[in-house]
Amino acid sequence: MGLLSIKNLRAGMVLEEDLTERMGRLLMPKGTVLTEKYIKICKMWGVVEAHIEGVAGNDINASALNDFNPAEIAIVSESVHKRFCHANMDHPAIKELIRLCILRMAEAKNICPDHLRQDSYLEEETTKRQKMKPVKANPLKFIGEHTKLSTLPDIYRQLIDAIAKPSSSTYDIENVISKDTNLSARLLKIVNSAFYGYPSQIDTLSRAVSIIGTRQLSTLAMGINIINIFSKIPSGIINMKMFWKHSVLCGICARILAGYKNIRNTERMFTAGLLHDIGRLVYYNYLPQESIDVFAKAKNSHQLLYLTERDVFDLDHARIGGHLLNIWQMPLSLEDMVCYHHEPQKSKNQMESSILHLADIMANVMSIGTSGERLIPPLNGEAWLRLGMTPNILSLTIEQADHQLEDVFKVIFADDKSQ
Ligand SMILES: [Fe+2]
Ligand SMILES: [Fe+2]
């Protein structure tokens, strides 16, 4: 069976089966000879793959690896397989993620992946802190003391009020956002970035609100407000630039994947990605010595970081993050997604949590930025089935995310000197 990714379709190939768009509508019948124009139409309709006569899809995927020196691929492959040690290696999506991870490293996009850079950063910090004693503390106590809603700026509370009122108009939301010139400028830059890819310049907030939608833009604005606060807290435990890169990348992947599932309000998915590991910053900032212990335990026992957090703190960062979003009155769907991004089967909205779960794994596979995890979190098999996706979506999503990351990251952290 010649199932090929859209990237590998070429003019002259012949469709082996009818080709439909995402909603099931027929685009081209079986037997159609592809032309450049037809391939462009497939891309416009979000087609991910097509059955092609006389070609084996896997052959083309494998050939990408065959372009490299086998000895080098063997070394890279060994280190990648170690990072996937908690994954089901026989799962088709995992097989594809491993292939993509090896390919990225072989292409030298990640000569030194950020999770390894974080290792040396941490070593320096550990030496500095050797004389400090860990303080046994309950993480929830720190949440109560340091992260009250009152610590967030006025504009944040005004946005909560505006969203809560069903009668809020586009004008009301625009009015709240426009009071903060820095936030307005950032939102306009995001709307004009590769993230949206609009062909013409959107130069007023009112146009941005009407195109993106009031609630969508408000959720994004609230997320940016939260990361603003946290990005100003220096953490010696993690390189903050790497932390936010991982978060932005997860948000971008979540938004792209949500688009494949025709989920509306993809900005909420982006914001969920931005905030998914925020619970870790509570640990890193308020319990630094214990966090160093967690890193060391996880590394020495090859255990996943979130499971080690449970051993040491009784609670993992996902629960802490969900709790924070609850205190900050973020939409319940966001709180739920963040809380269960490592266990989407426990979520109330399993489709969206499964998307965030996969997006986090993909951000780890891409190895740009890190929130501290050295291994690839395992893929929940039920979540993958629920998504109903094909492994070909993974490489397409990574390619799109690569294209958007630098642009979106620069815009969100535009005037933040700590980044
Ligand atoms: Fe996480
Ligand atoms: Fe993460």
XYZ file of C-alpha atoms and ligand atoms in Angstrom:
421
model
C 0.000 0.000 0.000
C 1.596 3.310 -1.099
C 0.425 5.787 1.515
C 2.527 8.921 1.023
C 2.784 12.097 3.056
C 1.656 15.246 1.226
C 5.322 16.381 1.310
C 6.288 13.450 -0.895
C 3.579 13.830 -3.547
C 4.951 14.629 -7.006
C 3.385 15.540 -10.349
C 2.783 12.407 -12.445
C 1.893 10.144 -9.517
C -1.454 8.332 -9.793
C -4.025 8.130 -6.974
C -4.637 4.542 -5.887
C -7.786 5.498 -3.915
C -10.304 8.364 -3.858
C -8.838 11.434 -2.135
C -11.055 13.238 0.376
C -10.553 16.389 2.440
C -10.665 16.360 6.262
C -14.456 16.473 6.445
C -14.777 13.536 4.045
C -15.711 15.454 0.878
C -14.334 13.957 -2.348
C -11.515 16.061 -3.831
C -10.132 13.774 -6.564
C -11.239 10.295 -7.674
C -9.059 7.187 -7.801
C -6.918 7.118 -10.949
C -6.310 10.904 -11.048
C -2.838 11.784 -12.333
C -1.437 14.414 -9.975
C -0.270 17.745 -11.333
C 1.415 20.653 -9.475
C -1.988 22.365 -9.414
C -3.692 19.307 -7.851
C -0.936 19.018 -5.197
C -1.452 22.707 -4.341
C -5.190 22.067 -3.967
C -4.450 19.129 -1.609
C -2.300 21.430 0.568
C -5.014 24.108 0.589
C -7.563 21.570 1.822
C -5.277 20.298 4.591
C -4.784 16.836 3.053
C -2.125 14.961 5.032
C -1.495 11.910 2.848
C -2.651 10.039 -0.254
C -2.614 6.445 -1.502
C -0.366 6.355 -4.584
C -0.031 3.561 -7.129
C 3.210 1.561 -7.099
C 4.947 3.335 -4.184
C 5.651 2.191 -0.634
C 5.402 5.187 1.749
C 7.916 3.816 4.211
C 10.581 3.526 1.514
C 10.581 7.282 1.030
C 10.679 7.940 4.799
C 13.574 5.513 5.239
C 15.500 7.046 2.352
C 15.808 10.301 4.347
C 17.911 8.424 6.927
C 19.832 6.541 4.235
C 21.320 9.875 3.097
C 23.538 9.909 6.217
C 26.644 8.009 7.274
C 25.392 4.695 8.846
C 27.994 4.861 11.670
C 26.817 8.369 12.666
C 23.162 7.323 12.455
C 23.917 4.346 14.740
C 25.383 6.662 17.431
C 22.521 9.165 17.170
C 19.986 6.340 17.138
C 21.355 4.873 20.356
C 21.067 8.167 22.251
C 17.569 8.813 20.841
C 16.369 5.329 21.846
C 17.605 6.005 25.409
C 15.383 9.108 25.542
C 12.410 6.990 24.444
C 13.079 4.333 27.109
C 9.584 4.743 28.650
C 7.759 4.627 25.295
C 6.099 1.716 23.513
C 8.639 1.303 20.687
C 6.236 -0.807 18.608
C 3.621 1.939 18.412
C 3.464 3.406 14.864
C 3.418 7.012 16.142
C 6.431 6.349 18.408
C 8.303 4.718 15.523
C 7.723 7.864 13.455
C 8.694 10.185 16.337
C 11.932 8.221 16.847
C 12.691 8.485 13.131
C 12.045 12.249 13.175
C 14.159 12.706 16.306
C 17.087 10.808 14.736
C 16.696 12.759 11.494
C 16.745 16.123 13.316
C 19.900 15.228 15.194
C 21.541 13.833 12.074
C 20.706 17.024 10.195
C 22.556 18.809 13.029
C 19.561 20.909 13.902
C 20.351 19.857 17.464
C 24.113 19.384 17.750
C 23.680 19.750 21.496
C 19.994 19.357 22.402
C 18.746 21.844 24.991
C 18.000 19.172 27.629
C 21.767 18.423 27.663
C 22.662 22.133 27.844
C 20.348 22.330 30.843
C 22.411 19.550 32.480
C 25.592 21.645 32.473
C 23.665 24.764 33.547
C 22.328 22.793 36.508
C 25.774 21.445 37.433
C 27.057 25.022 37.935
C 24.037 25.909 40.060
C 24.374 22.780 42.161
C 27.995 23.639 42.952
C 26.957 27.153 44.043
C 24.223 25.799 46.279
C 26.143 22.929 47.852
C 26.068 24.497 51.312
C 22.338 25.112 51.314
C 20.070 22.681 53.107
C 16.805 21.540 51.538
C 13.724 22.847 53.363
C 10.892 20.339 53.606
C 7.861 22.225 52.423
C 4.421 21.717 51.006
C 4.245 23.172 47.477
C 0.572 24.122 47.916
C 1.569 26.430 50.786
C 3.796 28.390 48.400
C 1.010 28.668 45.883
C -1.200 30.255 48.556
C 1.471 32.718 49.651
C 3.040 33.841 46.402
C 0.581 33.444 43.596
C -2.633 35.131 44.704
C -4.834 36.627 42.034
C -4.004 40.024 43.539
C -0.407 39.624 42.311
C -1.628 39.818 38.716
C -2.024 43.238 37.055
C -5.362 45.112 36.895
C -5.763 44.449 33.213
C -5.839 40.707 33.904
C -8.816 41.049 36.262
C -10.573 43.342 33.817
C -10.157 40.677 31.121
C -11.616 38.012 33.457
C -14.651 40.252 34.061
C -15.060 41.011 30.370
C -14.919 37.317 29.389
C -17.304 36.304 32.180
C -20.022 38.673 30.933
C -21.961 37.067 28.079
C -22.999 40.560 27.011
C -19.377 41.691 26.418
C -19.002 43.061 22.931
C -15.959 43.205 20.653
C -15.730 46.876 21.617
C -15.625 46.055 25.382
C -12.756 43.577 24.992
C -10.878 45.908 22.660
C -11.350 48.681 25.217
C -9.780 46.599 28.014
C -6.813 45.393 25.929
C -6.100 48.845 24.478
C -5.467 50.229 27.994
C -2.221 48.265 28.015
C -0.214 49.571 25.069
C 2.532 46.969 25.486
C 0.022 44.092 25.439
C -1.853 45.586 22.470
C 1.395 45.937 20.519
C 2.381 42.327 21.287
C -1.011 40.952 20.260
C -0.849 42.887 16.983
C 2.641 41.519 16.324
C 1.428 37.959 16.984
C -1.517 38.411 14.643
C 0.886 39.658 11.947
C 3.467 36.882 12.509
C 3.996 33.550 10.715
C 1.705 32.087 13.398
C -1.348 33.383 11.528
C 0.190 33.944 8.116
C -2.395 36.532 7.002
C -1.487 37.891 3.582
C -2.184 41.557 4.490
C -1.106 43.660 7.463
C -3.572 43.859 10.378
C -2.828 47.250 11.879
C -5.605 47.950 14.377
C -6.675 46.129 17.512
C -10.331 46.272 16.453
C -9.490 44.371 13.237
C -7.444 41.834 15.198
C -10.318 41.303 17.655
C -12.860 40.887 14.865
C -10.668 38.452 12.884
C -9.404 36.310 15.780
C -12.505 36.584 17.983
C -13.012 38.274 21.330
C -12.705 35.279 23.634
C -9.792 33.798 21.705
C -7.806 37.034 21.851
C -8.658 37.535 25.541
C -7.418 34.033 26.474
C -4.199 34.735 24.583
C -3.862 38.111 26.345
C -4.355 36.465 29.762
C -1.714 33.836 28.972
C 0.761 36.550 27.941
C 0.036 38.405 31.209
C 0.839 35.272 33.237
C 4.105 34.523 31.458
C 5.058 38.201 31.881
C 4.906 37.804 35.646
C 6.816 34.516 35.707
C 9.444 35.607 33.193
C 10.456 38.364 35.615
C 11.229 35.851 38.396
C 14.811 34.714 37.808
C 15.300 31.013 38.405
C 18.757 29.604 39.032
C 17.478 26.098 38.449
C 16.429 26.364 34.845
C 17.520 28.484 31.921
C 14.353 30.559 31.480
C 14.857 31.085 27.747
C 14.910 27.307 27.283
C 11.866 26.906 29.526
C 9.783 29.382 27.506
C 11.002 27.982 24.175
C 9.675 24.561 25.182
C 6.390 26.155 26.293
C 5.923 28.250 23.126
C 6.814 25.246 20.951
C 4.279 23.062 22.776
C 1.646 25.792 22.250
C 2.434 26.045 18.535
C 2.247 22.231 18.083
C -1.042 22.107 20.058
C -2.551 24.819 17.867
C -1.462 23.092 14.624
C -2.769 19.680 15.807
C -6.071 21.289 16.876
C -6.369 22.693 13.350
C -6.130 19.134 11.943
C -9.025 18.125 14.226
C -11.067 21.162 13.123
C -11.209 22.412 16.711
C -12.374 26.003 16.979
C -10.624 28.499 19.235
C -7.140 27.174 18.596
C -5.761 30.150 20.599
C -6.932 28.367 23.751
C -4.794 25.396 22.713
C -1.800 27.715 22.183
C -2.318 29.285 25.628
C -2.596 25.811 27.207
C 0.789 24.961 25.657
C 2.306 28.231 26.904
C 1.225 27.420 30.462
C 1.330 23.594 30.519
C 4.541 23.292 32.607
C 4.084 26.464 34.677
C 3.757 24.333 37.836
C 7.472 23.527 37.429
C 8.323 27.207 37.903
C 6.666 27.056 41.323
C 9.068 24.241 42.257
C 12.099 25.879 40.661
C 11.469 29.291 42.221
C 10.208 28.429 45.680
C 11.766 25.004 46.353
C 15.107 25.178 44.502
C 17.068 22.759 46.647
C 14.353 20.102 46.486
C 14.135 20.661 42.717
C 17.857 19.911 42.371
C 17.227 16.666 44.296
C 14.377 15.811 41.925
C 16.634 16.364 38.880
C 19.387 14.196 40.376
C 16.985 11.375 41.340
C 15.314 11.363 37.932
C 18.670 11.339 36.125
C 20.234 8.580 38.248
C 17.212 6.293 38.093
C 16.260 7.098 34.430
C 12.816 8.000 35.725
C 10.480 10.572 34.210
C 10.674 13.950 35.938
C 6.937 14.240 36.660
C 6.921 10.816 38.380
C 9.963 11.818 40.472
C 8.145 15.034 41.442
C 5.324 12.875 42.794
C 7.819 10.867 44.857
C 9.410 13.975 46.365
C 6.526 16.476 46.594
C 3.493 14.118 46.452
C 2.215 16.331 43.624
C 3.505 16.699 40.077
C 3.871 20.027 38.225
C 0.766 19.367 36.117
C -1.479 19.371 39.214
C 0.284 22.456 40.581
C -0.191 24.216 37.229
C -3.895 23.322 37.136
C -4.278 24.628 40.679
C -2.596 27.915 39.715
C -4.885 28.413 36.737
C -7.834 27.789 39.050
C -6.634 30.515 41.440
C -6.162 32.857 38.479
C -9.692 32.085 37.221
C -8.544 30.956 33.798
C -11.215 29.089 31.774
C -11.936 25.640 33.275
C -11.094 23.892 30.009
C -7.567 25.330 30.190
C -7.142 24.288 33.810
C -8.271 20.757 32.944
C -5.890 20.450 29.987
C -2.883 21.666 31.991
C -3.760 19.467 34.966
C -3.940 16.297 32.858
C -1.379 16.851 30.100
C 0.526 13.748 31.279
C -2.654 11.686 31.922
C -5.188 12.788 29.300
C -7.405 9.787 30.109
C -8.381 11.502 33.394
C -9.447 14.752 31.772
C -13.055 15.939 31.344
C -12.265 17.028 27.791
C -10.229 14.134 26.521
C -9.832 15.326 22.923
C -8.226 18.659 23.864
C -6.105 17.125 26.637
C -4.918 14.439 24.219
C -3.835 17.164 21.787
C -1.859 18.957 24.516
C -0.382 15.602 25.619
C 0.868 14.877 22.077
C 2.055 18.479 21.569
C 4.228 18.240 24.700
C 5.773 14.972 23.465
C 6.458 16.580 20.080
C 8.089 19.628 21.691
C 10.354 17.233 23.629
C 11.141 15.304 20.432
C 12.079 18.562 18.659
C 14.575 19.181 21.496
C 14.340 22.959 21.270
C 14.086 24.357 24.788
C 13.323 22.263 27.845
C 11.322 22.478 31.044
C 13.792 20.108 32.730
C 12.692 16.699 31.381
C 15.567 14.715 29.828
C 13.450 11.811 28.531
C 10.560 11.749 26.072
C 7.290 11.448 28.051
C 5.438 8.263 26.957
C 2.513 8.519 24.531
C -0.806 7.402 25.982
C -2.153 4.798 23.521
C -5.808 5.668 24.242
C -5.096 9.362 23.601
C -3.543 8.540 20.215
C -6.566 6.421 19.246
C -8.925 9.201 20.365
C -7.103 11.695 18.145
C -7.636 9.424 15.147
C -4.518 10.821 13.493
C -2.085 9.247 11.096
C 1.687 9.260 11.871
C 2.215 11.408 8.746
C 0.703 14.342 10.657
C 3.709 14.310 12.991
C 6.335 15.361 10.437
C 3.985 17.946 8.880
C 3.310 19.472 12.310
C 7.014 19.575 13.192
C 7.828 21.243 9.881
C 5.155 23.917 10.427
C 6.196 24.440 14.057
C 9.851 24.869 13.022
C 8.720 27.564 10.620
C 6.714 29.488 13.268
C 8.802 29.131 16.443
C 11.417 31.909 16.159
C 8.900 34.458 14.914
C 6.348 33.765 17.674
C 9.001 33.521 20.402
C 10.539 36.875 19.417
C 7.136 38.553 19.416
C 6.014 37.238 22.812
C 9.310 38.036 24.547
C 10.035 41.116 22.427
C 11.121 43.548 25.154
C 11.993 41.101 27.901
C 15.700 41.555 28.615
C 15.873 38.288 30.627
C 15.166 36.283 27.452
Fe 4.664 18.530 31.807
Fe 6.387 20.030 28.733
